[in-house]
Structure formats: structure tokens, C-alpha cells
Amino acid sequence: MSLIRDNASVLASAIAEGEVSSEEVTRAHLDRIAAVDERVHAFLHVDSDGAIAAAKRVDAKRAAGEKLGPLAGVPLALKDVLAMKGQPTTAGSKILEGWIPPYDAAVVERLRAADIIILGKTNMDEFAMGSSTEHSAYGPTHNPWDLDRIPGGSGGGSAAALAAFEAPLAIGTDTGGSIRQPAAVTATVGVKPTYGAVPRYGLIALASSLDQVGPCARNVLDTALLHAAIAGHDARDSTSINAPVPDVVAAALNADVRGMKVGLVRELSGAGYQAGVQQRFDEAVAILTELGAEVIEVSCPHFEYALAAYYLILPSECSSNLARFDGMRYGLRVGDDGSRSVEEVMALTREAGFGPEVKRRIMIGTYALSSGYYDAYYGQAQKVRTLITRDFTEAFEKVDVLISPTAPTTAFKIGEKVDDPVAMYLNDIATIPVNLAGNCAMSLPIGLAPEDGLPVGLQIMAPPMGDDRLYRAGAAVEAALVDRWGHLLIEEAPAL
Amino acid sequence: MKTVPFEEALTRYEPVIGLEVHVELGTQSKMFCSCSTNFGAEPNTQVCPVCLALPGAMPVANRAAIESIIRIGLALNCSIAEWCRMARKNYFYPDMPKDYQISQYDEPICTDGYLDVTVDGKVVRVEIERVHMEEDTGKLTHSGGATGRIHGADYSVVDYNRAGIPLVEIVTKTVVGTGALAPAVARAYVAEIRDLMRALGVSDVKMEEGSLRCDANLSLNRPGDPWGTRTETKNVNSLRSVERAVRFEIERQAAVLDDGGRVHQETRHFQEGDGTTAPGRSKEQAEDYRYFPEPDLVPIAPSREWVEELRLTLPELPSVRRARLAEAWVIGEFEMATLVNAGILDIVEETVAAGVAPDAARKWWSGEFTRAASERGVEPADLPVTSADIARVEELIASGALNDKLARQVFEAVLAGEGSPDEVVAARGLAVVSDDGPLLEAIDAALAEQPDVAEKIRSGKLQAAGAIVGAVMKTTRGQADAGRVRELLLERLGVEG
């Protein structure tokens, strides 16, 4: 076995069987991080001591004959947007440099309870604003498939950590595609669960009505196991759904799409999609048909307004969510030399602490919420949101899942789009509708684009609380591809 | 500052008032987290990630607070929304950890109610526009600088214990046509709100601790003209201040208008010291709070069944109750107001229910016990004396076993923890001396000491008898029945009473 290349479920059973200790697995990953992360820059902070201590506790539990969870002892990379007690948590921003949370996010509590080993915090676009991880205040993350290219964003660090074999599991957050687009461009698997399925308590908010924490891994089953570990109601999040979590693990093990109705979203392919992306997507459609699914074309006419609505709702909410970073209670404080007023210190702190993309969105949001503009912008965007939700509802009356390419292109070059915000925003054109409607979606690898040899992702979308459907369909496609290739696509990533 | 005498101002202008009352709810925990709401704790000890707005923390609405505001709305005859949302009010200020306040904007939970208040026997209906839920801010203390305000201070410190305490804002519609009664109506309204909150048991409504706060809006217009520009006076921290603030603004605005000036739309601060108001933040350019629905909270959707259940928990309205008790006790508006303002109406009612005559119950509570309570710094109702104790002492007085003076001594001992009235009477040997023998001895001794007084009495100057009675009471350490002493004295001197 390979301690760093094997899947999480394989490692977990090896640990449970005593074939290897969690400490050995954890040290192997820490060594791997030490060897490659200088080039990848997936991590902002590695908690070696904490990880080894946690691994030793798992080994001690096993030695004592205690029952272990299905992912016990397996290492994980945590996106730096989740509060973790005692560990730096920056959300990729200078404004939170040096802040050490005094509490754990609900998801971190659950990871600890599941005996999953948290290796450290991964890089991200500042406050999760971006599709390339270039907007991190701590420098970009590099795509392990081609170090000159972006690993997607905002969760590029988590996806790159998986693709670089620095961790077999990762946590991401997805506000407009920040789990799925990085998964697509790194040949990993990522799921944005139903809004409210995973508690947000402790997640540093970008846009509260869109944000969702989700699982990332290198295959569908590992993703499902992690999903099961973090999902479920938490009373500290008012928007958390108080209902049983769909059995995603059973669905991942039941890779059967016979009789499943699959809708191909007409508005999310064709013009604007890279030829190789379209080609691999068409092949995935063929595979689904071969596997016995019934694929039909479905129209979601309001999706064309999704990007515009999203870029009003998100900035509006984030302009308010980010107000608290004012230098008064934590993080950066600038200009407090005794000569300046509190307003001046707040303004100087925010001027120095926020990057250009964050400032851009705060300004857009502040404008969109202003009296006299609210109805035309925020109000109108909410109406579009309702129409998009209705498109989904109508589509799911006809089909069980919807599919599209996850992203219109493969990974672009670092620096290529950083000065063109709209081109950057267009990367999320296929992923955003799901966030606006609050339902769930997965991205999984379906091959390399012939023209550039870079990974392409398939997006599967399901109705709210239909997360299990993602895993059933995703596992079926994955199994068919592994049959064809003899291995997961990630195995073809160049050696680092 | 130039002013016009109040009565004169009212000959030319009509006042329009509007009142915003903030009530801090007396819930155990804060509005959006489980921190304690106790007043007076060490600064920043009743805080958590949520009320400090640490990154990632999220609010969850306190059900007890929602229940309280619905009960308040029902008591104020409001409609209760079937579905409404909290909203974010965005502005930067260091006393507000999130730099937005979770409040309500265009979807208040209670709307369109009213409250009747009585002033000088006249009933004024104050219409309520809305009652909404929000959270309190932290408390800033400014050090240095002359004004005690943030500008000009050397530094400021902030205590977030208060941040997130549930706050209910009750906003009236404009109240017109009150004329010279405007200041009294404002005061009576706030007093009525206070009594109502107390009756509902939703707040301790202590203006001095800030759990009831009032902003008074006032404008003047000439009869027949449209309403004038209003000012909003804050820092009005007592009922008396409410009345004074409204009165002063009438006098001040009248002077401005008389001079052909225009009133600035602004926030003013009431100055306790001289009863004036001073300008604060200018509201000429209305601040843009960029309200939008709070996405971290699910909507509030109280079921009709729940609302009706809560309606059944409403107490008798304070005004109805006061009228009922005033009639039963045969007292007037003024006496009733005294009991209410002293905060002893409940305990007097309880004492009467224990069998004590209303006059006696009022006398004990507004005299002896109010004094004792203020000496100890507690509420009268919290004194260690029960209605049953008072009833027993009154029995002893009625039977002649105690007189007033002795009764007071009994209560002193009861308050000092020496036991029940019977135990005190027994232990201290407090009893009216009813045997004539010792009294006659004492009378003879007193007469011998003051022969001139004895002579006066004999000559018919009966008012001089008091000196001898007093001397006898002194010798018997108050344990004599003064009436009996007087009888015996007059008998002794052969004078007709």
C-alpha cells in the first residue's frame, strides 16, 4: 500500500485493522507536505504537533479496543475559512493575520469527533472571493497538474492538497462553485451539499444565504464518508436543516443509474465552453446512457441571469458580513497611534487589511443595498433567484438529476485573468445556479481535455436533500471510467 | 438658549409628539446567544463568540424574547405578523460588534395598536405604529474631554455585556391635538408602558439602569399649517425627564420659529442638570443603513395557535386594574399614582387580600416599609416582612394589645430577623400596659413634676394634657395606651373630657 496515494477508506480500514498506525499515515502526509508544498502552496499553516497528537490518540483508542469511525485516523486538509480553536484562521486575508480562534467551528468539532486528523489550514482566495486562489493575501496556490496554472478557487488549497497527495480528504466551502470548480480543474471530487445540510457555525461568512461547507476527496466513496461525518442539524445555525441526512454512503456504494432520469441543462453547455471540455462532457453523457440512465435535454431559461443576480446578492451580503473586520476586537489594527479617531482607525485598518477583490465586492454590495438602489439591484436579484429556483423545481419534476460541465474551461494560467474580474466570474457560470437555489451538486473528474491535457469535471445537480442522488450517479460514472482507464484520473497527474 | 414661556408658546403653536420607547427584555439569556443578561457584572464577562461577533459565529433567535414581544404586541392591541424577518441595520460603530445591528425594518412583528392614557381625567388614545425586536449594543465609556461623548475623548472603553440583550422598540404614530397637555401625555404614556411591561413581567423597566429608554420626537406648527420639522431628544432617563424634555423643546422651538428661523432635523440630548436639550448628531442627511433581510436567521412565523395561547396569558391591563383598586379602596388618582410610582401597588393589594384594611396597608407600605427599603437599598416587596405579618399586627392593634408606636417597634424587629410579630411581642415584652394601677402611679408622678401644667388643665385648658400624657408614655416606654392615660388623667383632675 501507499500511505499517501491510497484512498481515505482504504487507509481507514488499514488503520482499523492495525496494518498501519494513524501516526504513520499522518507523518507520511506531513513529510509529503514538507517535500512538495513549497511548490504547490496548498497550505497556509500546518499543525504538525496537533496532527501527530491527534493521530496518537486514535492509535491509543484502537489499542484500547474502542470502536473507531469509518474515517478514524485519516488526515484531512481544512480550508482556512473555518474557525479552529488554537490554530491561525485567516480566511486568506491580512486582516485576520495572527487571529487565533477561541472556538471550533461545528464542522471542526465533528471532524474531531470522527477522529479525523486535521493536518492544517489550506489556502484560499481572500474571504473565498475568487475562482483561482490568486486573491489569497498569502500568494497563489499552484495546480499540481501544471504548477503554472491555477488550482481553481476559492478552495484551491484544499483541491491542490488532494491532487498533490498531501491529504486524502479535504474540507471546502462553496458559495458559487468554490468546491466544485477547484475539484474540476484538479481531477478531484467535491460536493456542495444542500444549503443547510452542513452547519455553518464557525464558517467565516462570505454570503450567508449562499455559503455551504462540503466534502472533498479523490473519489466518490471517500467524499460520501466525509459528507456523512460533517452533515446534520446543529442548533447554533438557524438555517441548519433539522431532518435526517440522506444516506450518501449507501448511495456511493450503490453505483447504479439504471432507470435514472438525467437532465442535460441546455443553457449550461455549448457556446462559451472549451471544445475539450464539451467533448469530455459529451462522452460522460454517452457513458450515462450506456449505464442505463435516460438522458434528456432540459431547459432552465433563467440560468442566463444567474451570474448577474449572484454578483448583486453576494456582494450585498458580504459588504455587511465583512463589516465586523474593523480592527476593534481582533486581527489587524492600523493607525492607532493616539492621534486618530475610531472611524479613522477603522478605515485605515480596512484599507490596509483587505485586498482589491474584497474591496471591489464590498463597494458593489454597499452600492446595491443603498437606499434608492435597493429595489433595482438587491430586490431584483432576489426575484431572479426565485425564478432560478423555480427552473430547478420544474426540471426536477421531470428528471432525478441534472448535469453540465462543472467549469467552462480547464485550469487557466496564473495571472491570466487576475486583472479581468468579469472573465474570472464567468468561470462560475455553471456552478452558481445551485447556490442561488440552495440545492446540491457534485463535481467529479471525467477525463483530460485533448487540447491541453488538463482535467475536466462533470457537474451533477440534485434537488434539496437529494444529496444521495449525486453519489449514486457520481459513483456509477466513476466506476465506468475506472473500468475504462484502470485507475482514477488523478493517478495520471504528473509526479511532483 | 432662547426660549419662549410654555403657555405663551402654546398660544401660537400646536405641538406634535412621537415617542420611541426601548424596553430591554428580562430574558435569562441574550437575543442571539446563551450569554447571561444580568445587570452590573464585570465588563466583558458575559460575552461569547456570537455577541462579540467573532469571525464565523452565528445568531440564533431566543424564543422567550419572541414570546415576550408577541405578548407586548397583544397587550398594545397590535396585529401580530404571520411571517416576518429580522433585518440588518448597517453602520459602523465600536459599541456594535458586528458593525450591523440585527433589528427589524419593513416587516415588524407587531403593527397598528394603541394604548389609552389618562391625563387630568382626560383619556388620550396613543396609536402604536409598530413594535419590533432588535438587539442592544455594548456600552461605551469615554474618558477625558469635556463632553463625555466620543468626540474629544482621550480614549474610550467598551463593555459588550449589554451587546445582544433583547430590546423591544415601541414606536407611536404621531400624537396630535394634545396642546398644553403634550408634556404630561408623553410622561403618562411612558409611565403606562412601564406599568404594562411590569404587569406582563417581560422587563424590570428600570429607567435608571437603562432597561427602559425613551426618545421623544417633537415638532411645532401654527394652527392650520402642515407639521413642522421634528427633533428627536435622546438621553431621557426618567419620567420627569420625559415631561421636561418635551416641555423644553416646545419652548425652544417656539423661540426659533418666532425669530423666523427653521428647526433643524436633528438628534438632541436631554441635559438632566438644567432641563435643556443640546444638539447631537445632525440628521439633516438621513443616514443610509442599507437594511436588508438577515440571511443568518430563518423568518419568524408564529403560528396562530401560539399567538392565541399567549393572548390567554395577558394580565389585567394596568389602567383597568388601577381603576378597579381605586374604587375598591376609595382613593383618588393622586393616591393611586403614589402607590404606582413607589412600586408598591402589588404588595399593597396582596396585603389587603390578607385581610388588612386598605388605608392601613397603604400607610404601612408607603411609610414605614418604603423608608426601610430605601435604607437597605432593596425594593419594598423584597423586605423580609409578609402580608400575614401585617395582618397579625393590625389584629393586635385592633384588640388594643399594641398601639402604633409599639407596632412600629414590632416591625423593626421583624425586619431585623427577630421572628414573627407574636414572637417579637413575646420576646421583647411589648404590650400595651392595660392595668390602671401603674398608669395612675405614673400620672401622679408626672403631675407632681409639672404642677403648673396640672393647674392649667384644671382651669380647663385641655390641650395642656398632652404634656402629661407624653411624660407618662415616656415612663412606660410607649407601652401605654395613650387614650386610656388621657382618660385617667382627666378623671384624676376631675375635669370633663
CSV table of C-alpha atoms in Angstrom, one decimal, chain A residues 63-393:
chain,number,residue,atom,x,y,z
A,63,ALA,CA,-5.1,-0.2,21.1
A,64,ALA,CA,-7.7,0.1,23.9
A,65,GLY,CA,-10.2,-1.7,21.7
A,66,GLU,CA,-12.5,1.3,21.2
A,67,LYS,CA,-14.7,1.3,18.2
A,68,LEU,CA,-13.5,3.7,15.6
A,69,GLY,CA,-15.4,5.7,13.0
A,70,PRO,CA,-15.2,4.9,9.3
A,71,LEU,CA,-12.5,7.7,8.7
A,72,ALA,CA,-10.7,7.5,12.0
A,73,GLY,CA,-7.1,8.3,11.8
A,74,VAL,CA,-7.2,9.6,8.3
A,75,PRO,CA,-5.6,13.0,7.6
A,76,LEU,CA,-7.5,16.0,6.3
A,77,ALA,CA,-6.8,19.4,4.9
A,78,LEU,CA,-9.1,22.1,6.3
A,79,LYS,CA,-9.9,25.3,4.3
A,80,ASP,CA,-8.7,28.3,6.3
A,81,VAL,CA,-12.2,29.8,6.4
A,82,LEU,CA,-13.3,27.6,9.3
A,83,ALA,CA,-12.5,28.6,12.9
A,84,MET,CA,-10.3,26.1,14.6
A,85,LYS,CA,-9.5,26.6,18.3
A,86,GLY,CA,-5.9,27.4,18.9
A,87,GLN,CA,-4.9,27.5,15.2
A,88,PRO,CA,-4.4,30.5,13.0
A,89,THR,CA,-7.5,31.2,10.9
A,90,THR,CA,-7.1,33.9,8.3
A,91,ALA,CA,-9.7,33.3,5.5
A,92,GLY,CA,-6.8,34.1,3.2
A,93,SER,CA,-6.8,37.7,4.4
A,94,LYS,CA,-4.2,40.0,6.0
A,95,ILE,CA,-6.9,41.5,8.1
A,96,LEU,CA,-7.1,38.3,10.2
A,97,GLU,CA,-3.4,37.7,10.3
A,98,GLY,CA,-2.5,36.5,13.8
A,99,TRP,CA,-6.0,35.8,15.0
A,100,ILE,CA,-6.3,32.6,16.9
A,101,PRO,CA,-9.9,31.5,17.3
A,102,PRO,CA,-11.0,30.6,20.8
A,103,TYR,CA,-13.6,28.1,19.5
A,104,ASP,CA,-14.1,25.4,17.0
A,105,ALA,CA,-16.5,25.6,14.0
A,106,ALA,CA,-19.3,23.0,14.2
A,107,VAL,CA,-17.6,21.1,11.3
A,108,VAL,CA,-14.3,21.1,13.1
A,109,GLU,CA,-16.0,19.6,16.2
A,110,ARG,CA,-17.4,16.9,14.0
A,111,LEU,CA,-14.1,16.1,12.3
A,112,ARG,CA,-12.5,15.8,15.8
A,113,ALA,CA,-15.4,13.7,17.0
A,114,ALA,CA,-14.9,11.4,14.0
A,115,ASP,CA,-11.2,11.1,14.8
A,116,ILE,CA,-10.2,12.6,11.5
A,117,ILE,CA,-6.7,14.2,11.7
A,118,ILE,CA,-6.6,17.8,10.8
A,119,LEU,CA,-3.2,18.5,9.1
A,120,GLY,CA,-3.6,22.2,8.8
A,121,LYS,CA,-5.3,25.1,7.1
A,122,THR,CA,-5.4,25.4,3.3
A,123,ASN,CA,-5.0,28.5,1.1
A,124,MET,CA,-8.0,30.2,-0.5
A,125,ASP,CA,-9.0,33.4,-2.2
A,126,GLU,CA,-9.4,36.1,0.4
A,127,PHE,CA,-12.7,35.6,2.2
A,128,ALA,CA,-13.5,33.0,-0.5
A,129,MET,CA,-13.8,35.6,-3.2
A,130,GLY,CA,-12.4,34.2,-6.4
A,131,SER,CA,-12.0,31.3,-8.7
A,132,SER,CA,-8.3,30.9,-8.8
A,133,THR,CA,-6.8,31.3,-5.3
A,134,GLU,CA,-4.8,34.1,-6.7
A,135,HIS,CA,-6.7,36.5,-4.5
A,136,SER,CA,-5.2,35.0,-1.4
A,137,ALA,CA,-3.2,37.6,0.6
A,138,TYR,CA,-0.6,34.9,1.1
A,139,GLY,CA,0.2,34.2,-2.5
A,140,PRO,CA,-1.4,31.8,-5.0
A,141,THR,CA,-1.7,28.0,-4.9
A,142,HIS,CA,-0.3,26.1,-7.9
A,143,ASN,CA,-2.2,23.4,-9.7
A,144,PRO,CA,-0.3,20.0,-9.2
A,145,TRP,CA,-1.2,19.2,-12.8
A,146,ASP,CA,0.7,22.2,-14.0
A,147,LEU,CA,2.3,24.4,-11.5
A,148,ASP,CA,1.9,27.5,-13.7
A,149,ARG,CA,-1.8,27.1,-13.6
A,150,ILE,CA,-4.5,27.9,-11.1
A,151,PRO,CA,-6.0,25.2,-8.9
A,152,GLY,CA,-9.4,26.8,-9.1
A,153,GLY,CA,-10.9,28.8,-6.3
A,154,SER,CA,-11.8,29.9,-3.8
A,155,GLY,CA,-10.9,26.5,-2.4
A,156,GLY,CA,-7.8,25.9,-4.5
A,157,GLY,CA,-5.7,25.0,-1.5
A,158,SER,CA,-7.9,22.1,-0.5
A,159,ALA,CA,-8.2,20.8,-4.1
A,160,ALA,CA,-4.5,21.1,-4.7
A,161,ALA,CA,-3.7,19.3,-1.4
A,162,LEU,CA,-5.8,16.4,-2.6
A,163,ALA,CA,-4.3,16.4,-6.1
A,164,ALA,CA,-0.7,16.7,-4.7
A,165,PHE,CA,-1.3,13.7,-2.4
A,166,GLU,CA,-0.7,16.0,0.6
A,167,ALA,CA,-4.0,14.8,2.1
A,168,PRO,CA,-6.6,12.2,1.1
A,169,LEU,CA,-9.5,14.3,2.5
A,170,ALA,CA,-10.3,18.0,2.5
A,171,ILE,CA,-13.0,20.4,3.6
A,172,GLY,CA,-14.1,23.2,1.3
A,173,THR,CA,-16.8,25.8,1.2
A,174,ASP,CA,-18.9,26.6,-1.8
A,175,THR,CA,-20.6,29.9,-2.3
A,176,GLY,CA,-20.7,30.0,-6.1
A,177,GLY,CA,-18.6,27.0,-7.0
A,178,SER,CA,-15.6,27.2,-4.6
A,179,ILE,CA,-15.6,23.4,-4.0
A,180,ARG,CA,-16.7,22.2,-7.5
A,181,GLN,CA,-14.6,24.3,-9.8
A,182,PRO,CA,-11.3,23.5,-8.0
A,183,ALA,CA,-12.4,19.8,-8.0
A,184,ALA,CA,-13.0,20.0,-11.7
A,185,VAL,CA,-9.6,21.6,-12.6
A,186,THR,CA,-7.6,19.2,-10.3
A,187,ALA,CA,-9.4,15.9,-11.1
A,188,THR,CA,-10.7,15.5,-7.6
A,189,VAL,CA,-14.2,15.1,-6.3
A,190,GLY,CA,-16.1,17.8,-4.4
A,191,VAL,CA,-19.7,18.2,-3.2
A,192,LYS,CA,-21.7,21.3,-2.3
A,193,PRO,CA,-24.3,19.8,0.0
A,194,THR,CA,-27.9,21.1,0.2
A,195,TYR,CA,-28.0,24.6,1.8
A,196,GLY,CA,-28.5,24.0,5.5
A,197,ALA,CA,-27.3,20.3,5.4
A,198,VAL,CA,-23.9,21.1,7.0
A,199,PRO,CA,-23.8,23.6,9.8
A,200,ARG,CA,-22.1,26.9,9.1
A,201,TYR,CA,-21.4,27.8,12.7
A,202,GLY,CA,-17.8,28.8,12.7
A,203,LEU,CA,-17.6,29.3,9.0
A,204,ILE,CA,-16.4,32.8,8.3
A,205,ALA,CA,-19.2,34.1,6.2
A,206,LEU,CA,-18.9,35.4,2.7
A,207,ALA,CA,-22.5,35.4,1.7
A,208,SER,CA,-24.7,33.8,4.4
A,209,SER,CA,-27.5,32.7,2.1
A,210,LEU,CA,-25.2,31.0,-0.4
A,211,ASP,CA,-22.3,29.6,1.7
A,212,GLN,CA,-22.1,25.9,2.3
A,213,VAL,CA,-19.4,23.7,3.8
A,214,GLY,CA,-18.7,20.5,1.9
A,215,PRO,CA,-16.5,17.4,1.5
A,216,CYS,CA,-13.6,16.9,-1.0
A,217,ALA,CA,-11.6,13.8,-1.7
A,218,ARG,CA,-10.1,11.9,-4.6
A,219,ASN,CA,-13.0,9.5,-5.2
A,220,VAL,CA,-16.8,9.4,-4.7
A,221,LEU,CA,-16.9,7.0,-1.7
A,222,ASP,CA,-14.3,9.0,0.3
A,223,THR,CA,-16.3,12.1,-0.4
A,224,ALA,CA,-19.5,10.4,0.8
A,225,LEU,CA,-17.8,9.2,4.0
A,226,LEU,CA,-16.7,12.7,4.8
A,227,HIS,CA,-20.1,14.1,3.9
A,228,ALA,CA,-21.7,11.7,6.4
A,229,ALA,CA,-19.2,12.8,9.1
A,230,ILE,CA,-20.0,16.6,8.8
A,231,ALA,CA,-23.7,16.8,7.8
A,232,GLY,CA,-26.6,17.0,10.1
A,233,HIS,CA,-28.5,19.6,12.2
A,234,ASP,CA,-26.8,22.0,14.6
A,235,ALA,CA,-28.9,24.3,16.8
A,236,ARG,CA,-26.3,27.0,16.6
A,237,ASP,CA,-27.0,27.6,12.9
A,238,SER,CA,-30.6,28.9,12.5
A,239,THR,CA,-30.6,27.9,8.8
A,240,SER,CA,-29.4,24.3,9.6
A,241,ILE,CA,-31.9,21.7,8.4
A,242,ASN,CA,-33.4,19.6,11.1
A,243,ALA,CA,-34.0,16.4,9.2
A,244,PRO,CA,-32.2,13.1,8.7
A,245,VAL,CA,-29.2,13.3,6.4
A,246,PRO,CA,-29.7,11.3,3.2
A,247,ASP,CA,-27.7,8.1,3.2
A,248,VAL,CA,-24.9,9.3,1.0
A,249,VAL,CA,-22.6,6.4,1.8
A,250,ALA,CA,-25.1,3.8,0.8
A,251,ALA,CA,-25.7,5.7,-2.4
A,252,ALA,CA,-22.0,5.8,-3.2
A,253,LEU,CA,-21.9,2.1,-2.7
A,254,ASN,CA,-24.9,1.6,-5.0
A,255,ALA,CA,-23.4,2.8,-8.2
A,256,ASP,CA,-26.4,2.1,-10.4
A,257,VAL,CA,-28.1,4.6,-12.7
A,258,ARG,CA,-30.4,2.2,-14.5
A,259,GLY,CA,-33.7,3.9,-14.9
A,260,MET,CA,-32.4,7.2,-13.5
A,261,LYS,CA,-33.6,10.2,-15.4
A,262,VAL,CA,-30.8,12.6,-16.1
A,263,GLY,CA,-31.4,16.1,-17.4
A,264,LEU,CA,-28.8,17.8,-19.6
A,265,VAL,CA,-29.2,21.6,-18.9
A,266,ARG,CA,-29.3,23.2,-22.4
A,267,GLU,CA,-28.2,26.6,-21.0
A,268,LEU,CA,-25.0,25.1,-19.4
A,269,SER,CA,-23.0,23.8,-22.4
A,270,GLY,CA,-22.2,24.7,-26.0
A,271,ALA,CA,-21.1,28.2,-26.8
A,272,GLY,CA,-18.6,29.5,-24.3
A,273,TYR,CA,-17.4,26.1,-23.3
A,274,GLN,CA,-13.9,24.9,-24.3
A,275,ALA,CA,-14.0,22.3,-27.0
A,276,GLY,CA,-12.2,19.6,-24.9
A,277,VAL,CA,-14.5,20.3,-22.0
A,278,GLN,CA,-17.5,19.9,-24.2
A,279,GLN,CA,-16.0,16.7,-25.7
A,280,ARG,CA,-15.4,15.0,-22.4
A,281,PHE,CA,-18.9,16.1,-21.2
A,282,ASP,CA,-20.5,14.6,-24.3
A,283,GLU,CA,-18.6,11.4,-23.5
A,284,ALA,CA,-19.9,11.4,-20.0
A,285,VAL,CA,-23.4,11.7,-21.3
A,286,ALA,CA,-22.8,8.7,-23.5
A,287,ILE,CA,-21.5,6.7,-20.5
A,288,LEU,CA,-24.6,7.5,-18.5
A,289,THR,CA,-26.7,6.3,-21.4
A,290,GLU,CA,-24.7,3.1,-21.7
A,291,LEU,CA,-25.1,2.6,-18.0
A,292,GLY,CA,-28.9,2.6,-18.4
A,293,ALA,CA,-29.8,6.2,-17.5
A,294,GLU,CA,-32.3,8.0,-19.5
A,295,VAL,CA,-30.7,11.3,-20.6
A,296,ILE,CA,-33.0,14.1,-21.8
A,297,GLU,CA,-32.4,17.8,-22.5
A,298,VAL,CA,-33.9,20.2,-20.1
A,299,SER,CA,-34.2,24.0,-20.3
A,300,CYS,CA,-33.6,26.3,-17.4
A,301,PRO,CA,-34.3,29.6,-19.1
A,302,HIS,CA,-33.5,31.9,-16.2
A,303,PHE,CA,-30.0,30.5,-15.6
A,304,GLU,CA,-28.6,33.1,-18.0
A,305,TYR,CA,-29.4,35.7,-15.4
A,306,ALA,CA,-27.8,33.7,-12.6
A,307,LEU,CA,-24.4,35.3,-12.8
A,308,ALA,CA,-25.8,38.9,-12.7
A,309,ALA,CA,-28.1,38.1,-9.8
A,310,TYR,CA,-25.3,36.3,-7.9
A,311,TYR,CA,-22.9,39.3,-8.3
A,312,LEU,CA,-25.5,41.5,-6.6
A,313,ILE,CA,-26.6,39.2,-3.8
A,314,LEU,CA,-23.1,38.0,-2.9
A,315,PRO,CA,-21.6,41.5,-2.7
A,316,SER,CA,-24.6,42.8,-0.8
A,317,GLU,CA,-24.3,40.1,1.9
A,318,CYS,CA,-20.5,40.2,2.1
A,319,SER,CA,-20.5,44.0,2.4
A,320,SER,CA,-22.4,43.5,5.7
A,321,ASN,CA,-20.7,40.3,6.8
A,322,LEU,CA,-17.2,41.8,6.4
A,323,ALA,CA,-18.1,44.9,8.4
A,324,ARG,CA,-17.0,43.3,11.6
A,325,PHE,CA,-13.4,43.4,10.5
A,326,ASP,CA,-12.9,46.9,11.9
A,327,GLY,CA,-9.7,46.4,13.9
A,328,MET,CA,-11.6,46.9,17.2
A,329,ARG,CA,-11.6,43.4,18.6
A,330,TYR,CA,-9.3,41.1,16.7
A,331,GLY,CA,-6.9,40.8,13.8
A,332,LEU,CA,-5.2,43.7,12.2
A,333,ARG,CA,-5.3,47.3,13.6
A,334,VAL,CA,-3.7,50.1,11.7
A,335,GLY,CA,-3.2,53.8,12.6
A,336,ASP,CA,-3.9,53.5,16.4
A,337,ASP,CA,-1.2,56.0,17.4
A,338,GLY,CA,-3.3,58.0,19.8
A,339,SER,CA,-3.9,60.8,17.3
A,340,ARG,CA,-6.7,59.3,15.2
A,341,SER,CA,-10.4,58.9,15.8
A,342,VAL,CA,-12.0,55.5,15.9
A,343,GLU,CA,-13.5,56.0,12.4
A,344,GLU,CA,-10.0,56.7,11.0
A,345,VAL,CA,-8.5,53.6,12.6
A,346,MET,CA,-11.4,51.5,11.3
A,347,ALA,CA,-10.9,52.9,7.8
A,348,LEU,CA,-7.1,52.6,7.8
A,349,THR,CA,-7.4,49.0,9.0
A,350,ARG,CA,-9.8,48.0,6.3
A,351,GLU,CA,-7.8,49.9,3.7
A,352,ALA,CA,-4.6,48.0,4.7
A,353,GLY,CA,-6.2,44.7,5.5
A,354,PHE,CA,-8.5,43.9,2.6
A,355,GLY,CA,-7.3,43.1,-0.9
A,356,PRO,CA,-8.6,44.6,-4.1
A,357,GLU,CA,-11.2,41.9,-4.9
A,358,VAL,CA,-12.6,42.2,-1.4
A,359,LYS,CA,-12.8,45.9,-1.7
A,360,ARG,CA,-14.4,45.7,-5.1
A,361,ARG,CA,-17.2,43.4,-3.8
A,362,ILE,CA,-17.7,45.5,-0.6
A,363,MET,CA,-18.2,48.6,-2.7
A,364,ILE,CA,-20.6,46.8,-5.2
A,365,GLY,CA,-22.6,45.5,-2.3
A,366,THR,CA,-22.7,48.8,-0.4
A,367,TYR,CA,-24.0,50.4,-3.5
A,368,ALA,CA,-26.5,47.7,-4.3
A,369,LEU,CA,-28.0,48.0,-0.8
A,370,SER,CA,-28.2,51.8,-0.8
A,371,SER,CA,-31.4,53.5,-0.3
A,372,GLY,CA,-32.8,54.3,-3.8
A,373,TYR,CA,-30.9,51.4,-5.4
A,374,TYR,CA,-32.1,48.5,-3.3
A,375,ASP,CA,-35.1,47.6,-5.3
A,376,ALA,CA,-33.4,47.9,-8.7
A,377,TYR,CA,-30.4,45.8,-7.6
A,378,TYR,CA,-30.8,43.6,-4.5
A,379,GLY,CA,-34.5,43.4,-4.8
A,380,GLN,CA,-34.4,42.5,-8.5
A,381,ALA,CA,-31.7,39.9,-7.9
A,382,GLN,CA,-33.8,38.2,-5.3
A,383,LYS,CA,-36.6,37.9,-7.9
A,384,VAL,CA,-34.2,36.3,-10.3
A,385,ARG,CA,-33.2,34.0,-7.6
A,386,THR,CA,-36.8,32.9,-7.1
A,387,LEU,CA,-37.1,32.3,-10.9
A,388,ILE,CA,-34.0,30.2,-10.9
A,389,THR,CA,-35.2,28.1,-8.0
A,390,ARG,CA,-38.5,27.6,-10.0
A,391,ASP,CA,-36.5,26.5,-13.0
A,392,PHE,CA,-34.8,23.8,-10.8
A,393,THR,CA,-38.1,22.8,-9.3
